[in-house]
Amino acid sequence: MNENIHIAMLIGDLQKGGAERVMANLAGYFAERGWRVTLVTQYRKENEYSLNKKVKRVISDITPEETSGSRLVNFKRRFMKLRGIWKAERPDVILSFIGKNNIMAILTSRLLHIPVAVSVRGDPPEEYYNAWMRFMARHLFARAAGVILQTRKSFAFFPPRVQARAVLLKNPASGAFFRERYEGKREKTIVAGVWMKTKTMKCCFGHLRGLRAAFLAISWLYMGRGSAGSRSSGWHRNWGLKGGFYCRAP
């Protein structure tokens, strides 16, 4: 790879989450291959993913001193600060992840002659959850240099002008993880993961309740950790998952 290439990457923060982990890993991947990498986040929070020391970190949010009582004024100041970062850094390309970040990346870089690639990380109707965001995504993304989508279904959300610029991200799963489908009777199902407030674990328990009613002989064991883990005991007791359901943090 050309070591003179400068890529700027944009995401809200680096706190625990799938997209945040991908962004941190990707920044390190490019940096280790000689690219100049600037990672722009709106916030700096606790318990973030670690970042390669070769990656430059820039915070785009306005300071408390710059914050006013007007949401409109604050938005304008955030807009101009992010645009100022692009002007100062002059990256060869901008890669943004998720929702409003994608919209802001395109708007704040207008007329700066910096190509922007936007990555839609989830289901588009959920990631662009209101009429304004959907309108902006469907029209602005036609101005992006590239649009990265996760599934074939995502293409249908966007008009042909956006589809023409879109690519489907290939599934990176290793073939070593695949095996012949098990058709026998399972005695236990284990769900492993990290419980965070951003994860819909309450929804997961709701589905488990339905499965528990259908398959009474199955024991459910949840093993995980995270900020929402302490709420598990209340959910499974209240929803009738007490018998045969166990929660344990490693």
mmCIF file of C-alpha atoms in Angstrom, residues 42-221:
data_model
loop_
_atom_site.group_PDB
_atom_site.id
_atom_site.type_symbol
_atom_site.label_atom_id
_atom_site.label_comp_id
_atom_site.label_asym_id
_atom_site.label_seq_id
_atom_site.Cartn_x
_atom_site.Cartn_y
_atom_site.Cartn_z
ATOM 1 C CA GLN A 42 -17.483 13.061 18.440
ATOM 2 C CA TYR A 43 -16.875 11.881 21.990
ATOM 3 C CA ARG A 44 -14.177 10.309 24.140
ATOM 4 C CA LYS A 45 -15.717 7.949 26.693
ATOM 5 C CA GLU A 46 -14.676 5.495 29.379
ATOM 6 C CA ASN A 47 -14.046 1.828 28.617
ATOM 7 C CA GLU A 48 -13.245 2.410 24.960
ATOM 8 C CA TYR A 49 -11.572 -0.049 22.630
ATOM 9 C CA SER A 50 -7.821 0.368 22.581
ATOM 10 C CA LEU A 51 -6.391 2.162 19.590
ATOM 11 C CA ASN A 52 -3.148 1.564 17.731
ATOM 12 C CA LYS A 53 -0.570 4.151 18.811
ATOM 13 C CA LYS A 54 0.120 5.020 15.187
ATOM 14 C CA VAL A 55 -3.448 6.290 14.767
ATOM 15 C CA LYS A 56 -4.125 9.975 15.386
ATOM 16 C CA ARG A 57 -7.262 10.629 17.461
ATOM 17 C CA VAL A 58 -9.297 13.811 17.002
ATOM 18 C CA ILE A 59 -12.422 14.779 18.985
ATOM 19 C CA SER A 60 -15.021 16.698 16.988
ATOM 20 C CA ASP A 61 -17.525 17.670 19.674
ATOM 21 C CA ILE A 62 -17.707 21.246 20.884
ATOM 22 C CA THR A 63 -16.348 22.048 24.330
ATOM 23 C CA PRO A 64 -18.530 23.137 27.271
ATOM 24 C CA GLU A 65 -17.283 26.680 26.705
ATOM 25 C CA GLU A 66 -18.472 26.527 23.085
ATOM 26 C CA THR A 67 -21.892 25.161 24.020
ATOM 27 C CA SER A 68 -24.819 27.580 24.018
ATOM 28 C CA GLY A 69 -28.439 27.280 25.077
ATOM 29 C CA SER A 70 -29.542 26.983 21.456
ATOM 30 C CA ARG A 71 -29.625 23.560 19.780
ATOM 31 C CA LEU A 72 -29.416 25.246 16.379
ATOM 32 C CA VAL A 73 -26.318 27.219 17.343
ATOM 33 C CA ASN A 74 -24.712 24.099 18.836
ATOM 34 C CA PHE A 75 -25.419 22.126 15.670
ATOM 35 C CA LYS A 76 -23.859 24.843 13.525
ATOM 36 C CA ARG A 77 -20.770 24.911 15.739
ATOM 37 C CA ARG A 78 -20.419 21.109 15.610
ATOM 38 C CA PHE A 79 -20.869 21.233 11.842
ATOM 39 C CA MET A 80 -18.200 23.887 11.385
ATOM 40 C CA LYS A 81 -15.800 22.167 13.791
ATOM 41 C CA LEU A 82 -16.013 18.882 11.871
ATOM 42 C CA ARG A 83 -15.605 20.736 8.595
ATOM 43 C CA GLY A 84 -12.586 22.501 10.080
ATOM 44 C CA ILE A 85 -11.053 19.114 10.912
ATOM 45 C CA TRP A 86 -11.346 17.999 7.281
ATOM 46 C CA LYS A 87 -9.754 21.268 6.153
ATOM 47 C CA ALA A 88 -6.892 20.928 8.629
ATOM 48 C CA GLU A 89 -6.223 17.216 8.086
ATOM 49 C CA ARG A 90 -6.808 17.152 4.309
ATOM 50 C CA PRO A 91 -7.281 13.366 4.104
ATOM 51 C CA ASP A 92 -7.314 11.591 0.756
ATOM 52 C CA VAL A 93 -10.526 9.810 1.702
ATOM 53 C CA ILE A 94 -13.084 9.819 4.518
ATOM 54 C CA LEU A 95 -14.684 6.598 5.784
ATOM 55 C CA SER A 96 -17.683 6.993 8.097
ATOM 56 C CA PHE A 97 -19.755 4.495 10.055
ATOM 57 C CA ILE A 98 -23.416 4.572 11.128
ATOM 58 C CA GLY A 99 -26.435 6.844 10.804
ATOM 59 C CA LYS A 100 -25.902 10.549 11.387
ATOM 60 C CA ASN A 101 -22.135 10.206 11.037
ATOM 61 C CA ASN A 102 -22.605 9.202 7.403
ATOM 62 C CA ILE A 103 -24.852 12.178 6.751
ATOM 63 C CA MET A 104 -22.491 14.593 8.497
ATOM 64 C CA ALA A 105 -19.433 13.225 6.691
ATOM 65 C CA ILE A 106 -20.964 14.052 3.324
ATOM 66 C CA LEU A 107 -22.386 17.445 4.319
ATOM 67 C CA THR A 108 -19.305 18.759 6.139
ATOM 68 C CA SER A 109 -16.927 17.772 3.343
ATOM 69 C CA ARG A 110 -18.894 19.376 0.533
ATOM 70 C CA LEU A 111 -16.739 21.339 -1.952
ATOM 71 C CA LEU A 112 -13.532 20.178 -0.219
ATOM 72 C CA HIS A 113 -12.884 17.633 -2.971
ATOM 73 C CA ILE A 114 -12.457 14.756 -0.497
ATOM 74 C CA PRO A 115 -14.158 11.482 -1.511
ATOM 75 C CA VAL A 116 -16.402 9.997 1.185
ATOM 76 C CA ALA A 117 -17.296 6.335 1.678
ATOM 77 C CA VAL A 118 -20.215 5.670 4.020
ATOM 78 C CA SER A 119 -20.851 2.361 5.746
ATOM 79 C CA VAL A 120 -24.372 1.360 6.775
ATOM 80 C CA ARG A 121 -23.783 -1.038 9.638
ATOM 81 C CA GLY A 122 -27.333 -2.149 10.445
ATOM 82 C CA ASP A 123 -30.763 -2.498 8.894
ATOM 83 C CA PRO A 124 -31.262 0.847 7.049
ATOM 84 C CA PRO A 125 -34.854 1.495 8.278
ATOM 85 C CA GLU A 126 -33.568 1.139 11.849
ATOM 86 C CA GLU A 127 -30.324 3.037 11.374
ATOM 87 C CA TYR A 128 -32.191 5.872 9.612
ATOM 88 C CA TYR A 129 -35.176 5.764 11.899
ATOM 89 C CA ASN A 130 -37.124 8.939 11.073
ATOM 90 C CA ALA A 131 -38.406 10.599 7.903
ATOM 91 C CA TRP A 132 -35.692 13.283 7.847
ATOM 92 C CA MET A 133 -32.826 10.799 8.169
ATOM 93 C CA ARG A 134 -34.318 8.490 5.538
ATOM 94 C CA PHE A 135 -34.737 11.373 3.109
ATOM 95 C CA MET A 136 -31.151 12.511 3.660
ATOM 96 C CA ALA A 137 -29.712 9.002 3.336
ATOM 97 C CA ARG A 138 -31.593 8.225 0.137
ATOM 98 C CA HIS A 139 -30.544 11.474 -1.513
ATOM 99 C CA LEU A 140 -27.161 12.381 -0.014
ATOM 100 C CA PHE A 141 -25.630 8.950 -0.429
ATOM 101 C CA ALA A 142 -25.812 9.424 -4.193
ATOM 102 C CA ARG A 143 -23.080 12.036 -3.658
ATOM 103 C CA ALA A 144 -20.814 9.616 -1.796
ATOM 104 C CA ALA A 145 -17.842 8.035 -3.529
ATOM 105 C CA GLY A 146 -18.987 4.674 -2.191
ATOM 106 C CA VAL A 147 -21.724 3.117 -0.068
ATOM 107 C CA ILE A 148 -20.988 -0.059 1.910
ATOM 108 C CA LEU A 149 -23.955 -2.275 2.789
ATOM 109 C CA GLN A 150 -24.205 -5.408 4.908
ATOM 110 C CA THR A 151 -26.959 -7.403 3.194
ATOM 111 C CA ARG A 152 -28.725 -7.735 -0.140
ATOM 112 C CA LYS A 153 -31.935 -6.620 1.562
ATOM 113 C CA SER A 154 -30.319 -3.268 2.328
ATOM 114 C CA PHE A 155 -30.140 -2.440 -1.383
ATOM 115 C CA ALA A 156 -33.939 -2.232 -1.624
ATOM 116 C CA PHE A 157 -33.985 0.633 0.907
ATOM 117 C CA PHE A 158 -32.039 2.921 -1.424
ATOM 118 C CA PRO A 159 -32.976 4.341 -4.844
ATOM 119 C CA PRO A 160 -31.098 3.257 -7.996
ATOM 120 C CA ARG A 161 -28.729 6.247 -7.851
ATOM 121 C CA VAL A 162 -27.423 5.056 -4.485
ATOM 122 C CA GLN A 163 -27.467 1.383 -5.456
ATOM 123 C CA ALA A 164 -25.152 2.217 -8.361
ATOM 124 C CA ARG A 165 -22.518 3.371 -5.840
ATOM 125 C CA ALA A 166 -23.091 0.571 -3.333
ATOM 126 C CA VAL A 167 -21.135 -2.594 -2.649
ATOM 127 C CA LEU A 168 -22.108 -5.542 -0.497
ATOM 128 C CA LEU A 169 -19.635 -6.310 2.268
ATOM 129 C CA LYS A 170 -18.561 -9.914 2.002
ATOM 130 C CA ASN A 171 -19.113 -12.124 5.012
ATOM 131 C CA PRO A 172 -15.687 -12.519 6.659
ATOM 132 C CA ALA A 173 -16.634 -15.700 8.550
ATOM 133 C CA SER A 174 -14.010 -18.401 8.289
ATOM 134 C CA GLY A 175 -15.037 -21.731 6.816
ATOM 135 C CA ALA A 176 -13.608 -23.369 9.939
ATOM 136 C CA PHE A 177 -16.681 -22.210 11.862
ATOM 137 C CA PHE A 178 -19.107 -24.099 9.636
ATOM 138 C CA ARG A 179 -20.079 -27.707 10.141
ATOM 139 C CA GLU A 180 -22.932 -29.990 9.190
ATOM 140 C CA ARG A 181 -26.262 -29.044 10.710
ATOM 141 C CA TYR A 182 -27.027 -30.893 13.932
ATOM 142 C CA GLU A 183 -30.381 -32.664 13.711
ATOM 143 C CA GLY A 184 -30.458 -34.404 17.093
ATOM 144 C CA LYS A 185 -32.069 -33.356 20.345
ATOM 145 C CA ARG A 186 -30.263 -30.571 22.195
ATOM 146 C CA GLU A 187 -30.173 -30.618 25.965
ATOM 147 C CA LYS A 188 -28.713 -27.177 26.489
ATOM 148 C CA THR A 189 -28.368 -23.943 24.536
ATOM 149 C CA ILE A 190 -25.680 -21.468 25.559
ATOM 150 C CA VAL A 191 -25.820 -17.784 24.648
ATOM 151 C CA ALA A 192 -22.508 -16.013 25.201
ATOM 152 C CA GLY A 193 -22.074 -12.282 24.922
ATOM 153 C CA VAL A 194 -21.560 -8.909 26.542
ATOM 154 C CA TRP A 195 -24.547 -7.142 28.044
ATOM 155 C CA MET A 196 -24.566 -3.426 27.400
ATOM 156 C CA LYS A 197 -27.358 -0.876 27.633
ATOM 157 C CA THR A 198 -27.251 -0.498 23.866
ATOM 158 C CA LYS A 199 -27.999 -4.192 23.374
ATOM 159 C CA THR A 200 -31.566 -5.446 23.344
ATOM 160 C CA MET A 201 -31.028 -8.198 25.886
ATOM 161 C CA LYS A 202 -34.516 -7.643 27.282
ATOM 162 C CA CYS A 203 -35.796 -8.595 23.836
ATOM 163 C CA CYS A 204 -33.545 -11.665 23.926
ATOM 164 C CA PHE A 205 -35.141 -12.748 27.196
ATOM 165 C CA GLY A 206 -38.569 -12.268 25.661
ATOM 166 C CA HIS A 207 -37.734 -14.698 22.873
ATOM 167 C CA LEU A 208 -36.243 -17.134 25.357
ATOM 168 C CA ARG A 209 -39.489 -17.058 27.290
ATOM 169 C CA GLY A 210 -41.372 -18.206 24.194
ATOM 170 C CA LEU A 211 -38.832 -20.929 23.472
ATOM 171 C CA ARG A 212 -38.903 -22.077 27.082
ATOM 172 C CA ALA A 213 -42.663 -22.547 26.842
ATOM 173 C CA ALA A 214 -42.284 -24.599 23.663
ATOM 174 C CA PHE A 215 -39.311 -26.678 24.828
ATOM 175 C CA LEU A 216 -39.720 -27.248 28.554
ATOM 176 C CA ALA A 217 -37.037 -29.919 28.635
ATOM 177 C CA ILE A 218 -34.302 -27.494 27.598
ATOM 178 C CA SER A 219 -32.075 -25.803 30.168
ATOM 179 C CA TRP A 220 -30.864 -22.291 29.293
ATOM 180 C CA LEU A 221 -27.511 -21.028 30.537
#
